[in-house]
Tab-separated table of C-alpha atoms and ligand atoms in Angstrom:
chain	number	residue	atom	x	y	z
X	212	MET	CA	23.190	17.629	11.564
X	213	ASP	CA	23.544	21.013	9.851
X	214	ASN	CA	24.383	19.347	6.553
X	215	TYR	CA	21.059	17.530	6.387
X	216	PRO	CA	18.514	18.917	3.923
X	217	LEU	CA	15.471	20.321	5.665
X	218	ASN	CA	11.821	20.057	4.742
X	219	VAL	CA	12.310	17.838	1.726
X	220	GLY	CA	10.575	14.773	3.074
X	221	LEU	CA	13.740	13.059	4.333
X	222	ARG	CA	14.786	12.315	0.721
X	223	GLY	CA	18.144	10.590	0.685
X	224	VAL	CA	18.347	10.407	4.497
X	225	LYS	CA	19.016	6.888	5.770
X	226	VAL	CA	17.123	6.456	9.035
X	227	ALA	CA	17.634	2.749	9.705
X	228	ASP	CA	19.014	-0.506	8.394
X	229	THR	CA	16.614	-3.081	7.038
X	230	LYS	CA	16.857	-6.641	5.804
X	231	VAL	CA	13.310	-6.763	4.446
X	232	SER	CA	13.606	-5.186	1.011
X	233	PHE	CA	15.877	-3.209	-1.282
X	234	ILE	CA	15.349	-0.764	-4.158
X	235	ASP	CA	17.773	0.368	-6.825
X	236	GLY	CA	15.938	3.489	-7.976
X	237	GLU	CA	18.262	4.220	-10.891
X	238	LYS	CA	17.978	0.764	-12.405
X	239	GLY	CA	14.348	0.152	-11.402
X	240	ILE	CA	14.946	-2.949	-9.294
X	241	LEU	CA	12.962	-4.114	-6.269
X	242	ILE	CA	14.082	-7.031	-4.121
X	243	TYR	CA	12.303	-8.722	-1.183
X	244	ARG	CA	14.671	-10.540	1.178
X	245	GLY	CA	17.118	-11.041	-1.690
X	246	TYR	CA	14.589	-12.114	-4.360
X	247	ARG	CA	13.690	-10.000	-7.419
X	248	ILE	CA	10.002	-9.182	-7.534
X	249	GLU	CA	9.762	-10.311	-11.167
X	250	GLU	CA	10.879	-13.770	-10.070
X	251	LEU	CA	8.367	-13.799	-7.209
X	252	ALA	CA	5.550	-12.510	-9.446
X	253	GLU	CA	6.271	-15.272	-11.965
X	254	ARG	CA	6.832	-18.157	-9.610
X	255	SER	CA	5.625	-17.443	-6.089
X	256	SER	CA	2.264	-16.825	-4.428
X	257	PHE	CA	1.217	-14.041	-2.069
X	258	MET	CA	1.142	-16.531	0.818
X	259	GLU	CA	4.703	-17.628	0.096
X	260	THR	CA	5.849	-14.020	-0.358
X	261	ALA	CA	4.224	-13.017	2.943
X	262	TYR	CA	6.011	-15.911	4.648
X	263	LEU	CA	9.283	-14.815	3.058
X	264	LEU	CA	8.851	-11.224	4.221
X	265	LEU	CA	7.900	-12.208	7.759
X	266	ASN	CA	10.471	-14.942	8.254
X	267	GLY	CA	13.383	-13.889	6.088
X	268	GLU	CA	13.539	-17.019	3.964
X	269	LEU	CA	11.393	-19.033	1.606
X	270	PRO	CA	9.342	-21.790	3.264
X	271	ASP	CA	9.691	-25.487	2.551
X	272	PRO	CA	6.447	-27.197	1.392
X	273	MET	CA	5.379	-28.118	4.950
X	274	GLN	CA	6.055	-24.624	6.269
X	275	LEU	CA	4.070	-23.060	3.443
X	276	GLU	CA	1.153	-25.426	3.949
X	277	ASP	CA	1.148	-24.722	7.653
X	278	PHE	CA	1.350	-20.926	7.131
X	279	ASP	CA	-1.489	-21.013	4.611
X	280	LYS	CA	-3.605	-23.088	7.024
X	281	GLN	CA	-2.942	-20.641	9.838
X	282	VAL	CA	-4.090	-17.730	7.675
X	283	ARG	CA	-7.252	-19.541	6.543
X	284	ALA	CA	-8.056	-20.513	10.146
X	285	VAL	CA	-8.281	-16.916	11.389
X	286	ARG	CA	-10.261	-15.271	8.587
X	287	GLU	CA	-13.447	-14.885	10.613
X	288	LEU	CA	-13.969	-11.470	12.223
X	289	PRO	CA	-15.204	-11.035	15.806
X	290	GLU	CA	-18.985	-10.566	15.885
X	291	TYR	CA	-18.755	-7.054	17.406
X	292	LEU	CA	-16.745	-5.889	14.412
X	293	TYR	CA	-19.620	-6.732	12.052
X	294	ALA	CA	-21.944	-4.807	14.381
X	295	CYS	CA	-19.560	-1.821	14.307
X	296	LEU	CA	-19.345	-1.922	10.504
X	297	LYS	CA	-23.121	-2.031	10.261
X	298	SER	CA	-23.388	1.104	12.398
X	299	LEU	CA	-21.197	3.217	10.089
X	300	PRO	CA	-22.578	5.678	7.508
X	301	ASN	CA	-22.798	4.020	4.062
X	302	ASN	CA	-20.692	6.703	2.463
X	303	ALA	CA	-17.712	6.141	4.784
X	304	ASP	CA	-14.487	5.867	2.795
X	305	PRO	CA	-13.278	2.245	2.759
X	306	MET	CA	-9.778	3.342	3.830
X	307	ASP	CA	-11.233	5.099	6.890
X	308	VAL	CA	-13.244	1.980	7.646
X	309	LEU	CA	-10.154	-0.187	7.302
X	310	GLN	CA	-8.094	2.093	9.503
X	311	ALA	CA	-10.841	2.109	12.148
X	312	ALA	CA	-11.119	-1.680	12.008
X	313	VAL	CA	-7.465	-2.308	12.878
X	314	PRO	CA	-7.582	-1.230	16.571
X	315	LEU	CA	-11.012	-2.865	16.848
X	316	LEU	CA	-9.338	-6.126	15.873
X	317	ALA	CA	-6.645	-5.509	18.500
X	318	MET	CA	-9.254	-5.583	21.274
X	319	HIS	CA	-10.008	-9.205	20.462
X	320	ASP	CA	-6.438	-10.468	20.257
X	321	PRO	CA	-4.998	-12.427	23.205
X	322	ASP	CA	-1.506	-11.906	21.756
X	323	LEU	CA	-1.708	-8.133	22.100
X	324	LYS	CA	0.444	-7.817	25.223
X	325	ARG	CA	2.780	-10.702	24.450
X	326	GLU	CA	6.088	-9.218	23.464
X	327	THR	CA	7.593	-12.229	21.721
X	328	ARG	CA	8.437	-12.582	18.035
X	329	ALA	CA	6.105	-15.593	17.785
X	330	ALA	CA	3.175	-13.582	19.187
X	331	ASN	CA	3.885	-10.753	16.753
X	332	VAL	CA	3.986	-13.184	13.827
X	333	ARG	CA	0.619	-14.564	14.988
X	334	MET	CA	-0.793	-11.027	15.037
X	335	ALA	CA	0.636	-10.485	11.549
X	336	ILE	CA	-1.078	-13.651	10.341
X	337	LYS	CA	-4.395	-12.445	11.755
X	338	LEU	CA	-4.015	-9.059	10.070
X	339	ILE	CA	-3.051	-10.644	6.742
X	340	ALA	CA	-6.120	-12.892	6.986
X	341	ARG	CA	-8.568	-10.240	8.143
X	342	LEU	CA	-7.889	-7.011	6.242
X	343	PRO	CA	-9.365	-8.576	3.077
X	344	VAL	CA	-12.363	-9.816	5.065
X	345	VAL	CA	-13.025	-6.344	6.513
X	346	THR	CA	-12.746	-4.787	3.046
X	347	ALA	CA	-15.126	-7.313	1.498
X	348	ALA	CA	-17.560	-7.079	4.426
X	349	TRP	CA	-17.653	-3.289	4.163
X	350	GLU	CA	-18.359	-3.435	0.417
X	351	ARG	CA	-21.362	-5.668	1.065
X	352	ILE	CA	-22.635	-3.837	4.135
X	353	ARG	CA	-22.520	-0.423	2.450
X	354	ASN	CA	-24.552	-1.906	-0.400
X	355	GLY	CA	-27.195	-3.271	1.949
X	356	MET	CA	-26.028	-6.902	1.821
X	357	GLU	CA	-24.932	-9.323	4.506
X	358	PRO	CA	-21.190	-10.124	4.595
X	359	LEU	CA	-20.336	-13.558	3.268
X	360	PRO	CA	-18.485	-16.189	5.286
X	361	ALA	CA	-14.975	-17.079	4.156
X	362	ASP	CA	-14.604	-20.188	2.011
X	363	GLY	CA	-11.973	-22.393	3.635
X	364	ASN	CA	-11.336	-24.154	0.321
X	365	LEU	CA	-10.345	-21.005	-1.497
X	366	PRO	CA	-6.848	-19.549	-1.441
X	367	HIS	CA	-6.242	-16.004	-0.247
X	368	ALA	CA	-6.920	-13.839	-3.336
X	369	ALA	CA	-9.746	-16.066	-4.605
X	370	ASN	CA	-11.447	-15.995	-1.213
X	371	PHE	CA	-11.256	-12.197	-1.131
X	372	LEU	CA	-12.940	-11.954	-4.541
X	373	TRP	CA	-15.583	-14.434	-3.403
X	374	GLN	CA	-16.325	-12.551	-0.173
X	375	LEU	CA	-16.398	-9.293	-2.137
X	376	THR	CA	-18.657	-10.305	-5.017
X	377	GLY	CA	-20.402	-13.517	-3.978
X	378	LYS	CA	-19.061	-15.162	-7.127
X	379	LYS	CA	-16.243	-17.678	-7.344
X	380	PRO	CA	-13.604	-15.972	-9.500
X	381	SER	CA	-11.946	-17.678	-12.460
X	382	GLU	CA	-8.536	-19.145	-11.743
X	383	GLU	CA	-6.936	-16.568	-14.040
X	384	MET	CA	-8.565	-13.633	-12.253
X	385	ALA	CA	-7.620	-14.968	-8.799
X	386	HIS	CA	-4.072	-15.557	-10.015
X	387	ASP	CA	-3.793	-12.035	-11.447
X	388	LEU	CA	-4.967	-10.536	-8.165
X	389	ASP	CA	-2.528	-12.752	-6.268
X	390	VAL	CA	0.291	-11.406	-8.463
X	391	CYS	CA	-0.861	-7.834	-7.721
X	392	LEU	CA	-0.653	-8.656	-4.011
X	393	ILE	CA	2.910	-9.955	-4.461
X	394	LEU	CA	3.935	-6.798	-6.315
X	395	HIS	CA	2.570	-4.439	-3.636
X	396	ALA	CA	3.737	-6.426	-0.591
X	397	ASP	CA	6.742	-4.338	0.414
X	398	HIS	CA	8.731	-1.310	-0.626
X	399	THR	CA	11.430	-0.433	1.933
X	400	PHE	CA	10.857	2.812	3.850
X	401	ASN	CA	7.842	4.182	1.972
X	402	ALA	CA	5.671	6.633	3.926
X	403	SER	CA	3.263	4.066	5.368
X	404	THR	CA	5.969	1.592	6.379
X	405	PHE	CA	7.934	4.390	8.002
X	406	ALA	CA	4.750	5.391	9.853
X	407	CYS	CA	4.349	1.814	11.148
X	408	ARG	CA	7.981	1.619	12.225
X	409	GLU	CA	7.923	5.039	13.842
X	410	VAL	CA	4.845	4.155	15.907
X	411	CYS	CA	6.188	0.763	16.909
X	412	SER	CA	9.512	2.328	17.941
X	413	THR	CA	7.569	3.822	20.885
X	414	ARG	CA	6.825	0.188	21.907
X	415	ALA	CA	3.244	0.547	20.746
X	416	HIS	CA	1.725	-2.782	19.673
X	417	MET	CA	1.392	-4.247	16.185
X	418	TYR	CA	-2.181	-3.005	15.621
X	419	ALA	CA	-1.428	0.582	16.701
X	420	SER	CA	1.526	0.572	14.311
X	421	VAL	CA	-0.460	-0.873	11.406
X	422	ALA	CA	-3.320	1.604	11.928
X	423	ALA	CA	-0.790	4.405	11.357
X	424	GLY	CA	0.337	2.673	8.162
X	425	VAL	CA	-3.222	2.440	6.828
X	426	GLY	CA	-3.697	6.160	7.473
X	427	ALA	CA	-0.475	7.049	5.670
X	428	LEU	CA	-1.318	4.807	2.726
X	429	SER	CA	-4.667	6.516	2.191
X	430	GLY	CA	-3.066	9.771	0.979
X	431	GLY	CA	-3.120	10.757	-2.695
X	432	LEU	CA	0.656	10.930	-2.979
X	433	HIS	CA	0.984	7.346	-1.671
X	434	GLY	CA	-1.456	4.420	-2.060
X	435	GLY	CA	-4.407	6.722	-2.650
X	436	ALA	CA	-2.941	7.530	-6.070
X	437	ASN	CA	-4.467	4.436	-7.698
X	438	THR	CA	-8.070	5.573	-7.191
X	439	ARG	CA	-7.097	8.982	-8.581
X	440	VAL	CA	-5.505	7.384	-11.642
X	441	MET	CA	-8.856	5.763	-12.342
X	442	GLY	CA	-10.501	9.166	-11.894
X	443	MET	CA	-8.218	10.539	-14.633
X	444	LEU	CA	-8.946	7.613	-16.953
X	445	LEU	CA	-12.695	8.069	-16.498
X	446	GLU	CA	-12.290	11.767	-17.241
X	447	LEU	CA	-10.257	10.966	-20.356
X	448	GLU	CA	-12.853	8.553	-21.752
X	449	SER	CA	-14.389	11.342	-23.788
X	450	GLU	CA	-11.254	13.455	-24.243
X	451	LYS	CA	-10.064	14.017	-27.816
X	452	ASP	CA	-6.696	15.621	-27.104
X	453	ILE	CA	-4.925	13.788	-24.301
X	454	ALA	CA	-1.624	15.608	-24.874
X	455	GLN	CA	-3.327	18.978	-24.386
X	456	TRP	CA	-5.185	17.674	-21.333
X	457	VAL	CA	-1.860	16.621	-19.791
X	458	ARG	CA	-0.253	19.991	-20.597
X	459	ASN	CA	-3.162	21.912	-19.056
X	460	ARG	CA	-3.145	19.792	-15.968
X	461	ILE	CA	0.556	20.290	-15.312
X	462	ASP	CA	0.305	24.024	-16.132
X	463	GLN	CA	-2.428	24.304	-13.512
X	464	GLY	CA	-0.004	22.844	-10.946
X	465	GLU	CA	-1.833	19.530	-10.764
X	466	ARG	CA	-0.089	16.173	-10.849
X	467	ILE	CA	-0.483	13.303	-13.242
X	468	MET	CA	-1.370	10.615	-10.760
X	469	GLY	CA	0.495	7.340	-10.936
X	470	MET	CA	3.541	9.098	-12.389
X	471	GLY	CA	6.795	9.896	-10.645
X	472	HIS	CA	8.415	8.358	-7.650
X	473	ALA	CA	10.462	9.466	-4.671
X	474	VAL	CA	13.011	6.688	-5.279
X	475	TYR	CA	12.669	5.377	-8.853
X	476	LYS	CA	14.294	7.526	-11.485
X	477	THR	CA	13.083	5.199	-14.214
X	478	MET	CA	9.967	3.100	-14.737
X	479	ASP	CA	8.878	1.326	-11.565
X	480	PRO	CA	9.452	-2.423	-12.110
X	481	ARG	CA	5.995	-3.165	-10.707
X	482	ALA	CA	4.442	-0.845	-13.281
X	483	ARG	CA	6.255	-2.695	-16.048
X	484	TYR	CA	4.694	-5.924	-14.848
X	485	LEU	CA	1.218	-4.440	-14.361
X	486	LYS	CA	1.323	-2.826	-17.815
X	487	GLU	CA	1.590	-6.271	-19.371
X	488	MET	CA	-1.208	-7.529	-17.146
X	489	ALA	CA	-3.428	-4.624	-18.232
X	490	SER	CA	-2.843	-5.519	-21.885
X	491	ARG	CA	-3.702	-9.141	-21.263
X	492	LEU	CA	-6.774	-8.325	-19.157
X	493	GLY	CA	-7.957	-5.820	-21.764
X	494	LYS	CA	-8.060	-8.605	-24.320
X	495	SER	CA	-9.408	-11.379	-22.086
X	496	THR	CA	-12.211	-9.247	-20.598
X	497	GLY	CA	-13.049	-7.348	-23.781
X	498	GLN	CA	-12.154	-4.018	-22.162
X	499	GLU	CA	-9.212	-2.987	-24.305
X	500	LYS	CA	-10.400	0.605	-24.083
X	501	TRP	CA	-8.861	1.020	-20.609
X	502	ASP	CA	-5.577	-0.490	-21.665
X	503	ARG	CA	-5.434	1.781	-24.728
X	504	LEU	CA	-6.364	4.838	-22.703
X	505	SER	CA	-3.724	4.146	-20.041
X	506	LYS	CA	-1.040	3.703	-22.664
X	507	SER	CA	-2.061	6.902	-24.461
X	508	LEU	CA	-1.968	8.783	-21.179
X	509	GLU	CA	1.442	7.325	-20.322
X	510	GLU	CA	2.783	8.282	-23.743
X	511	ALA	CA	1.428	11.835	-23.575
X	512	ALA	CA	2.605	12.379	-19.998
X	513	VAL	CA	6.100	10.986	-20.587
X	514	ALA	CA	6.494	13.180	-23.693
X	515	GLU	CA	5.352	16.222	-21.732
X	516	PHE	CA	7.643	15.508	-18.774
X	517	ASP	CA	10.559	14.992	-21.183
X	518	ARG	CA	9.737	18.288	-22.883
X	519	ARG	CA	9.910	19.955	-19.473
X	520	GLY	CA	13.254	18.298	-18.672
X	521	LYS	CA	11.725	15.962	-16.057
X	522	THR	CA	12.952	12.801	-17.694
X	523	GLU	CA	12.798	10.731	-14.509
X	524	ILE	CA	9.012	10.984	-14.081
X	525	ARG	CA	7.693	7.654	-15.282
X	526	PRO	CA	4.732	5.404	-14.344
X	527	ASN	CA	4.727	4.019	-10.820
X	528	VAL	CA	2.878	1.020	-9.394
X	529	ASP	CA	-0.410	2.901	-9.130
X	530	PHE	CA	-0.597	3.827	-12.799
X	531	TYR	CA	-1.359	0.406	-14.212
X	532	SER	CA	-2.887	-1.163	-11.092
X	533	ALA	CA	-5.845	1.188	-11.611
X	534	PRO	CA	-6.944	-0.153	-15.040
X	535	VAL	CA	-6.105	-3.686	-13.879
X	536	TYR	CA	-8.429	-3.502	-10.852
X	537	HIS	CA	-11.086	-1.709	-12.884
X	538	MET	CA	-11.060	-4.460	-15.500
X	539	MET	CA	-11.359	-7.008	-12.680
X	540	GLY	CA	-14.637	-5.287	-11.768
X	541	ILE	CA	-13.384	-3.911	-8.458
X	542	PRO	CA	-15.034	-0.647	-7.293
X	543	ARG	CA	-12.686	2.307	-7.597
X	544	ASP	CA	-12.569	3.254	-3.918
X	545	LEU	CA	-11.426	-0.273	-3.034
X	546	PHE	CA	-8.193	0.035	-5.024
X	547	THR	CA	-6.311	1.522	-2.071
X	548	PRO	CA	-7.695	-1.010	0.454
X	549	ILE	CA	-6.396	-3.724	-1.898
X	550	PHE	CA	-2.987	-2.071	-1.716
X	551	ALA	CA	-3.305	-2.328	2.095
X	552	ILE	CA	-4.379	-5.978	1.886
X	553	SER	CA	-1.034	-6.636	0.243
X	554	ARG	CA	1.215	-4.155	2.062
X	555	ILE	CA	0.097	-5.550	5.408
X	556	ALA	CA	2.688	-8.308	4.865
X	557	GLY	CA	5.459	-5.715	4.525
X	558	TRP	CA	4.190	-3.511	7.360
X	559	CYS	CA	4.110	-6.398	9.807
X	560	SER	CA	7.561	-7.603	8.715
X	561	HIS	CA	8.974	-4.135	9.297
X	562	VAL	CA	7.232	-3.789	12.668
X	563	ILE	CA	8.778	-7.075	13.764
X	564	GLU	CA	12.185	-6.021	12.460
X	565	GLU	CA	11.904	-2.703	14.317
X	566	LYS	CA	10.544	-4.189	17.550
X	567	PHE	CA	13.128	-6.920	17.801
X	568	ALA	CA	16.041	-4.908	16.335
X	569	GLU	CA	16.619	-7.544	13.682
X	570	ALA	CA	18.681	-5.210	11.518
X	571	GLN	CA	20.272	-2.997	14.134
X	572	GLU	CA	22.016	-3.275	17.472
X	573	LYS	CA	19.076	-2.482	19.731
X	574	PRO	CA	15.575	-1.013	19.447
X	575	ALA	CA	15.574	2.780	19.379
X	576	LEU	CA	12.841	5.395	19.540
X	577	TYR	CA	12.575	7.557	16.402
X	578	ARG	CA	12.952	11.140	17.500
X	579	PRO	CA	14.183	13.467	14.766
X	580	GLN	CA	14.979	17.100	15.327
X	581	ALA	CA	13.356	20.170	13.841
X	582	GLU	CA	14.819	23.568	13.116
X	583	TYR	CA	12.715	26.120	15.000
X	584	VAL	CA	11.822	29.002	12.664
X	585	GLY	CA	8.907	30.462	14.672
X	586	ASN	CA	8.406	33.417	16.974
X	587	TYR	CA	11.442	33.862	19.218
X	588	CYS	CA	12.280	36.441	21.893
X	589	GLY	CA	15.439	34.794	23.143
X	590	LEU	CA	15.764	32.086	25.787
X	591	ILE	CA	14.074	34.255	28.373
X	592	GLY	CA	10.855	33.896	26.367
X	593	CYS	CA	8.370	36.477	25.077
X	594	VAL	CA	6.513	38.646	27.583
X	595	TYR	CA	3.108	37.139	28.395
X	596	GLU	CA	0.474	39.863	28.231
X	597	PRO	CA	-2.699	39.112	30.231
X	598	ILE	CA	-5.675	38.668	27.857
X	599	GLU	CA	-7.318	41.907	28.958
X	600	ALA	CA	-4.219	43.828	27.869
X	601	ARG	CA	-4.285	42.312	24.370
X	602	ALA	CA	-7.409	44.014	23.028
L	106	COA	C1	5.376	10.410	-5.798
L	106	COA	C2	5.850	11.833	-5.812
L	106	COA	C3	5.321	12.574	-4.554
L	106	COA	C4	7.367	11.845	-5.780
L	106	COA	O1	7.773	13.144	-5.914
L	106	COA	P1	9.324	13.571	-5.793
L	106	COA	O2	10.017	13.237	-7.057
L	106	COA	O3	9.901	12.993	-4.587
L	106	COA	O4	9.377	15.125	-5.563
L	106	COA	P2	8.328	16.274	-5.762
L	106	COA	O5	6.975	15.899	-5.294
L	106	COA	O6	8.946	17.461	-5.111
L	106	COA	O7	8.341	16.529	-7.344
L	106	COA	C5	9.450	17.092	-8.013
L	106	COA	C6	8.951	17.925	-9.188
L	106	COA	O8	8.348	17.068	-10.155
L	106	COA	C7	6.979	17.383	-10.324
L	106	COA	N1	6.222	16.143	-10.357
L	106	COA	C8	6.530	14.967	-9.737
L	106	COA	N2	5.606	14.046	-10.008
L	106	COA	C9	4.702	14.657	-10.812
L	106	COA	C10	3.519	14.232	-11.400
L	106	COA	N3	3.075	12.988	-11.206
L	106	COA	N4	2.799	15.095	-12.138
L	106	COA	C11	3.243	16.363	-12.323
L	106	COA	N5	4.374	16.828	-11.790
L	106	COA	C12	5.091	15.986	-11.034
L	106	COA	C13	6.600	18.194	-9.083
L	106	COA	O9	5.520	19.035	-9.334
L	106	COA	C14	7.878	18.929	-8.796
L	106	COA	O10	7.954	19.992	-9.699
L	106	COA	P3	8.707	21.365	-9.294
L	106	COA	O11	10.122	20.971	-9.025
L	106	COA	O12	8.531	22.209	-10.510
L	106	COA	O13	8.008	21.865	-8.069
L	106	COA	C15	5.374	12.578	-7.076
L	106	COA	O14	5.990	12.023	-8.211
L	106	COA	C16	3.867	12.571	-7.235
L	106	COA	O15	3.196	13.383	-6.610
L	106	COA	N6	3.312	11.655	-8.077
L	106	COA	C17	1.882	11.565	-8.250
L	106	COA	C18	1.241	10.819	-7.110
L	106	COA	C19	1.554	9.354	-7.157
L	106	COA	O16	1.426	8.713	-8.185
L	106	COA	N7	1.901	8.792	-5.995
L	106	COA	C20	2.183	7.370	-5.876
L	106	COA	C21	3.639	7.125	-5.653
L	106	COA	S1	3.996	5.408	-5.688
């Protein structure tokens, strides 16, 4: 134990085995259940990828059809959840709303206390179906509109865009969002997945575990980075000298959001894919400005990091997802909920793996140790002075 590094965020410490996904941080490779994400982004769909993550193998056509039907069948939210959403202050952060909605959904689920794999997969299906519906409903409610019912004829990403905007999206737009969902669906033991697994290791249920994941994802160093990337791009709209802006920001101890990664020491493979999508969307939507600005920022930041000897800090998934979502017309504070709408597939797969010890001998409670560095008077303990004597 003494050889373990302390207080460095568990970097390099292996805490469990997993069969769900794999990263080669040096080479910039991400694999879900054996499949490269580039291959899945090109050829799969989010529904198929979610099935793969949950079940460990690709579905046959009947299995995929059945899975897709199951997801579509449970999109509707319980009535009380709409009432709860309507009672919230309009300025509530959508990630807080999403996190609050997860245990509210638990209260309605007859599978909650069923400790079988099948029941947990059913809960996963309900969460995959409903997180987008909650996000879309909140967007409408906070803008004084009624939530829209799901459209049973629309596939997952297209239905989300419809429930969000009230407009049927183009096939290209729905496909691009679907690809984004594939790319964000899992990422080994990232902070939010670890949070889910840690909570479920106590034998807490699926929803309690996922609520922890949503909370962890909201932070600026994790999923919350994408909204902050957009903040930087908006700030840079009128900036003449991006290189100087980057230098000042780093000198002031601030971070360039969407850059750097705890595991990747080269460009994140998801960012590579999203960079191309941003270029394409810039052209097709007539918003090339955002694509140009992102690339200029990347160039300036990479040059500055290189100059400072930090050659491994490169764009991560959040860097190019921000201009992509912006060009899709999605409000900035919904970028992180969209990350959650995708990552829910990975979270649930990891919860199931943890709960049913699918990659280890038996389930075990996470309980790390800490080095005590606080006040210490020996094992006998410090002398307790009555309050009157402490004046
Ligand atoms: C993700 C992240 C926390 C990973 O960090 P890490 O490599 O594990 O380790 P640290 O946070 O300790 O960073 C190491 C050094 O690089 C610097 N650094 C890392 N990312 C940086 C960034 N995006 N901008 C400026 N400096 C950065 C740190 O300031 C630190 O410098 P120091 O050694 O002089 O103190 C970090 O890169 C970051 O904060 N990125 C921005 C937020 C982000 O995009 N998060 C989404 C991740 S998918």
